[in-house]
XYZ file of C-alpha atoms in Angstrom:
299
model
C 30.062 -1.301 -21.157
C 29.509 -4.301 -18.513
C 26.158 -4.978 -17.292
C 25.145 -3.939 -14.378
C 25.093 -6.030 -10.996
C 22.455 -6.611 -8.416
C 24.714 -5.354 -5.478
C 25.899 -1.908 -7.448
C 22.493 -0.845 -8.011
C 21.546 -2.248 -4.325
C 24.223 0.067 -3.137
C 23.463 3.035 -5.293
C 19.870 2.742 -4.212
C 20.957 3.331 -0.397
C 23.012 5.956 -0.816
C 20.579 7.794 -3.181
C 18.023 7.454 -0.578
C 20.345 8.605 2.624
C 22.290 11.452 0.878
C 24.777 10.193 2.932
C 27.630 7.828 2.214
C 27.983 6.590 6.244
C 24.697 6.430 6.888
C 24.152 4.802 3.189
C 27.065 2.154 4.804
C 25.141 1.531 8.203
C 22.113 0.459 6.194
C 24.040 -2.159 4.134
C 25.892 -3.025 7.186
C 29.545 -2.610 5.501
C 32.073 0.178 5.824
C 32.242 3.473 4.068
C 35.423 3.047 1.916
C 34.264 0.103 0.027
C 30.840 1.480 -0.357
C 32.129 4.971 -2.148
C 34.734 2.786 -4.229
C 31.273 1.378 -5.536
C 29.797 4.234 -6.441
C 33.189 5.875 -8.284
C 33.160 2.447 -10.242
C 29.737 2.619 -11.095
C 30.047 6.398 -12.489
C 33.281 5.241 -14.760
C 31.293 1.875 -15.990
C 28.272 4.528 -16.762
C 30.357 7.616 -17.651
C 28.325 9.989 -16.044
C 28.212 11.609 -12.857
C 25.423 10.293 -10.219
C 26.071 12.159 -7.233
C 27.581 15.717 -6.582
C 29.291 15.133 -3.475
C 30.429 18.625 -1.157
C 31.799 18.820 2.387
C 28.321 19.494 3.184
C 25.893 17.153 1.474
C 25.487 14.600 -1.313
C 22.635 15.651 -3.792
C 21.656 13.354 -6.680
C 22.630 15.000 -10.649
C 19.639 14.937 -13.553
C 21.539 11.134 -14.244
C 21.392 10.151 -10.812
C 17.619 10.982 -10.577
C 17.120 8.905 -13.651
C 18.916 5.367 -12.327
C 17.205 5.900 -9.038
C 13.780 5.481 -10.468
C 14.582 2.773 -12.960
C 17.209 1.140 -10.470
C 14.679 1.048 -8.006
C 12.126 -0.533 -10.301
C 14.871 -3.171 -11.671
C 15.299 -4.311 -7.603
C 11.788 -5.099 -7.546
C 11.648 -7.050 -10.336
C 14.681 -9.133 -9.292
C 13.217 -9.594 -5.623
C 9.749 -10.200 -7.013
C 11.491 -12.821 -9.661
C 13.415 -14.578 -6.309
C 9.823 -14.829 -4.419
C 7.600 -15.965 -7.457
C 10.402 -18.776 -8.404
C 10.372 -19.939 -4.550
C 6.984 -20.016 -5.032
C 6.263 -21.621 -8.010
C 8.655 -24.875 -7.157
C 6.939 -24.752 -3.540
C 5.409 -28.834 -3.112
C 2.310 -27.253 -2.289
C 1.561 -23.852 -4.162
C -1.159 -22.030 -2.581
C -2.855 -18.560 -3.744
C -1.165 -15.919 -1.944
C -3.982 -13.343 -0.951
C -2.480 -9.569 0.335
C -5.160 -7.651 2.304
C -5.479 -5.484 5.177
C -7.553 -7.161 8.010
C -11.428 -6.042 7.900
C -10.903 -3.767 4.503
C -12.894 -5.953 2.662
C -16.086 -4.575 2.646
C -17.388 -7.601 4.052
C -17.223 -9.386 0.818
C -13.882 -11.941 1.056
C -16.217 -15.040 2.974
C -18.090 -14.980 0.007
C -15.123 -14.644 -2.571
C -13.377 -17.389 -1.113
C -16.361 -19.273 -1.344
C -16.819 -18.576 -4.975
C -12.930 -18.952 -5.664
C -12.861 -22.813 -3.613
C -15.731 -23.665 -6.262
C -13.154 -23.033 -9.371
C -11.478 -25.923 -10.720
C -8.370 -23.443 -11.145
C -8.262 -22.499 -7.292
C -5.616 -23.761 -5.109
C -5.559 -23.548 -1.113
C -5.660 -19.661 -0.310
C -3.322 -18.100 1.693
C -3.959 -14.862 3.271
C -1.106 -12.637 3.488
C -2.162 -9.399 5.909
C -0.213 -6.407 5.856
C -0.490 -2.682 7.036
C -2.531 0.170 5.276
C -1.298 0.314 1.610
C 1.325 -2.001 1.810
C -0.701 -4.957 -0.480
C 0.234 -3.629 -4.207
C 3.884 -3.423 -3.080
C 3.659 -7.144 -1.557
C 2.325 -8.411 -5.065
C 4.861 -6.374 -6.820
C 7.549 -7.750 -4.597
C 6.456 -11.507 -5.199
C 4.905 -12.025 -2.043
C 1.551 -12.084 -2.847
C 0.134 -13.256 -6.198
C -3.171 -11.170 -5.905
C -4.610 -8.635 -3.405
C -7.514 -6.381 -2.020
C -6.553 -2.937 -2.494
C -8.314 0.582 -1.498
C -7.980 3.080 -4.299
C -6.376 5.290 -4.456
C -3.592 3.532 -4.775
C 0.058 2.748 -6.001
C -0.886 0.212 -9.052
C 2.397 0.243 -10.711
C 3.085 -2.976 -12.521
C -0.764 -4.224 -11.184
C -4.328 -4.615 -13.387
C -7.160 -4.498 -11.223
C -10.820 -4.256 -11.033
C -13.295 -2.310 -9.166
C -15.740 -4.277 -6.291
C -17.330 -2.125 -4.554
C -17.331 1.802 -3.460
C -18.646 2.884 -0.340
C -18.792 6.928 1.339
C -15.838 7.181 3.611
C -16.707 8.441 7.295
C -14.197 10.273 10.067
C -14.231 8.249 13.370
C -13.857 10.566 16.026
C -13.850 11.013 19.974
C -17.599 10.712 20.832
C -16.646 13.590 24.003
C -15.016 15.652 20.786
C -17.225 18.829 20.064
C -17.485 18.347 16.345
C -19.274 14.799 17.328
C -22.072 17.072 18.535
C -22.338 17.897 14.228
C -24.620 15.598 11.921
C -22.752 16.719 8.984
C -18.497 17.838 8.702
C -16.294 19.388 5.923
C -12.546 18.576 5.981
C -11.778 22.254 7.133
C -13.643 21.285 10.354
C -11.047 18.923 11.093
C -8.283 21.540 11.318
C -6.034 20.802 13.814
C -6.660 16.901 14.134
C -4.433 14.197 12.861
C -4.258 10.910 10.613
C -3.076 7.984 12.390
C 0.053 8.556 10.573
C 0.644 11.540 11.682
C -0.613 13.886 9.000
C -3.031 16.554 9.336
C -6.462 15.294 8.681
C -7.888 18.674 6.960
C -5.815 17.585 4.111
C -7.715 14.733 3.309
C -7.131 10.750 3.182
C -3.711 11.337 0.681
C -2.006 14.085 2.802
C 1.651 13.273 3.864
C 2.817 12.027 7.053
C 5.522 13.407 8.681
C 9.112 12.058 8.637
C 9.736 9.138 11.664
C 6.055 8.780 12.264
C 4.646 5.075 12.599
C 1.131 4.079 11.731
C -0.590 2.143 14.565
C -0.587 -1.375 13.237
C -4.053 -2.203 13.739
C -7.744 -0.816 13.856
C -8.054 -1.956 17.434
C -4.835 0.123 18.584
C -6.425 2.973 15.603
C -9.804 2.953 17.285
C -8.021 2.968 20.903
C -6.258 6.253 20.149
C -9.425 7.437 18.606
C -11.213 7.554 21.407
C -8.751 8.893 23.536
C -8.914 12.023 21.048
C -5.417 11.406 19.809
C -6.044 11.189 16.573
C -9.388 10.847 14.027
C -9.283 8.289 11.527
C -11.123 7.717 7.938
C -13.090 4.804 7.999
C -15.137 3.368 5.099
C -19.003 2.565 6.100
C -18.318 -0.843 6.002
C -15.167 -1.022 8.790
C -17.440 1.487 10.720
C -20.557 -1.314 10.831
C -18.067 -3.824 11.997
C -16.954 -1.366 14.565
C -19.111 -0.062 16.649
C -17.413 1.422 20.152
C -19.208 3.559 22.670
C -16.332 6.088 22.564
C -15.998 6.583 18.841
C -18.459 8.862 16.747
C -18.617 8.108 12.975
C -19.832 11.300 11.138
C -20.321 12.269 7.351
C -17.422 14.469 5.709
C -19.296 16.355 2.581
C -16.098 16.905 0.998
C -14.194 13.554 1.520
C -13.936 11.268 -1.428
C -15.609 7.938 -1.698
C -13.633 5.030 -1.362
C -13.204 1.974 -4.033
C -12.183 -1.554 -2.819
C -10.651 -3.212 -6.074
C -8.862 -6.535 -6.962
C -5.357 -6.165 -7.814
C -2.782 -8.717 -9.419
C 0.375 -8.539 -11.768
C 0.036 -6.961 -15.104
C 2.060 -10.304 -16.564
C -0.462 -12.475 -14.724
C -0.827 -16.390 -16.253
C -2.026 -18.317 -13.304
C -5.339 -19.570 -13.597
C -5.472 -19.643 -9.938
C -5.321 -15.561 -9.699
C -7.593 -15.762 -12.856
C -10.256 -17.995 -10.786
C -9.933 -15.221 -7.359
C -10.121 -12.375 -9.944
C -13.972 -14.018 -11.687
C -14.646 -15.221 -7.910
C -14.160 -11.779 -6.568
C -15.871 -9.718 -9.511
C -18.674 -12.187 -9.568
C -19.541 -11.477 -5.815
C -19.210 -7.852 -5.790
C -21.776 -7.510 -8.974
C -24.168 -9.896 -6.469
C -23.599 -7.583 -3.747
C -24.283 -4.610 -5.453
C -27.728 -6.052 -7.319
C -28.909 -7.264 -3.970
C -28.035 -3.528 -2.138
C -30.502 -2.553 -5.499
C -32.980 -4.485 -4.633
C -33.132 -4.138 -0.899
C -33.056 0.127 -1.354
C -35.688 -0.282 -4.136
C -37.745 -2.661 -1.624
C -37.672 0.266 0.976
C -38.691 3.171 -1.072
C -41.532 0.963 -2.900
């Protein structure tokens, strides 16, 4: 059996995700007949049927589901290899740090200061992205290390926890629930999160298809003020964004969130190791200072 080609896998993944040859062809920018031929050739090459085709629908077979999972991983690896090779060959290499703006527990300035004193440090470049985009940026080779909020998709990544903090619900100050001092998730029934998911299902609930999440915290809080949505915010974010039109309230059954530093499992970069060391040490010092502050207030 000949080796599979990246082109074949890309075509297969498009059809498997769209479950429609016409839409997959449009997505790939090609005509449908050559796409159909490529998939038939791939099935003959593998000796299995990947799709059940009828006049009304296209469905993955068991073999197709297995190939889809592995093909996505393979395509991610190829894409990441190209990005990392290009980055490694740069005349001015940098450490690319993926993060969501303001989702750093207030630790980023101290981490960068500590990292900059390490002999292995490279110039730092911040790679800003939307909520949850950071792990994929690392897997795709677009970033070398990331600050992420758990729970997170950590396939192919190692990580170290930095900071665990409570999560509050941000709502319009005019919301009737804002008059209460303590809430539970069930109280949020009928309200939506920024991604359109039901708020009472919690922060990991899946959004409805086709709903776009607001790009940044300013947009999110503007929508919160109007009563259009509610938003689950770590305490550190709530401190940074005090707004007259937004009320923050504790939710008794909302789990804490953990900020972590994440990097590729096969990373061998001294600069990545230096950043991880700095992040862990800064987080440890911040935790110790917080404990000392709490102790001094209670004695």
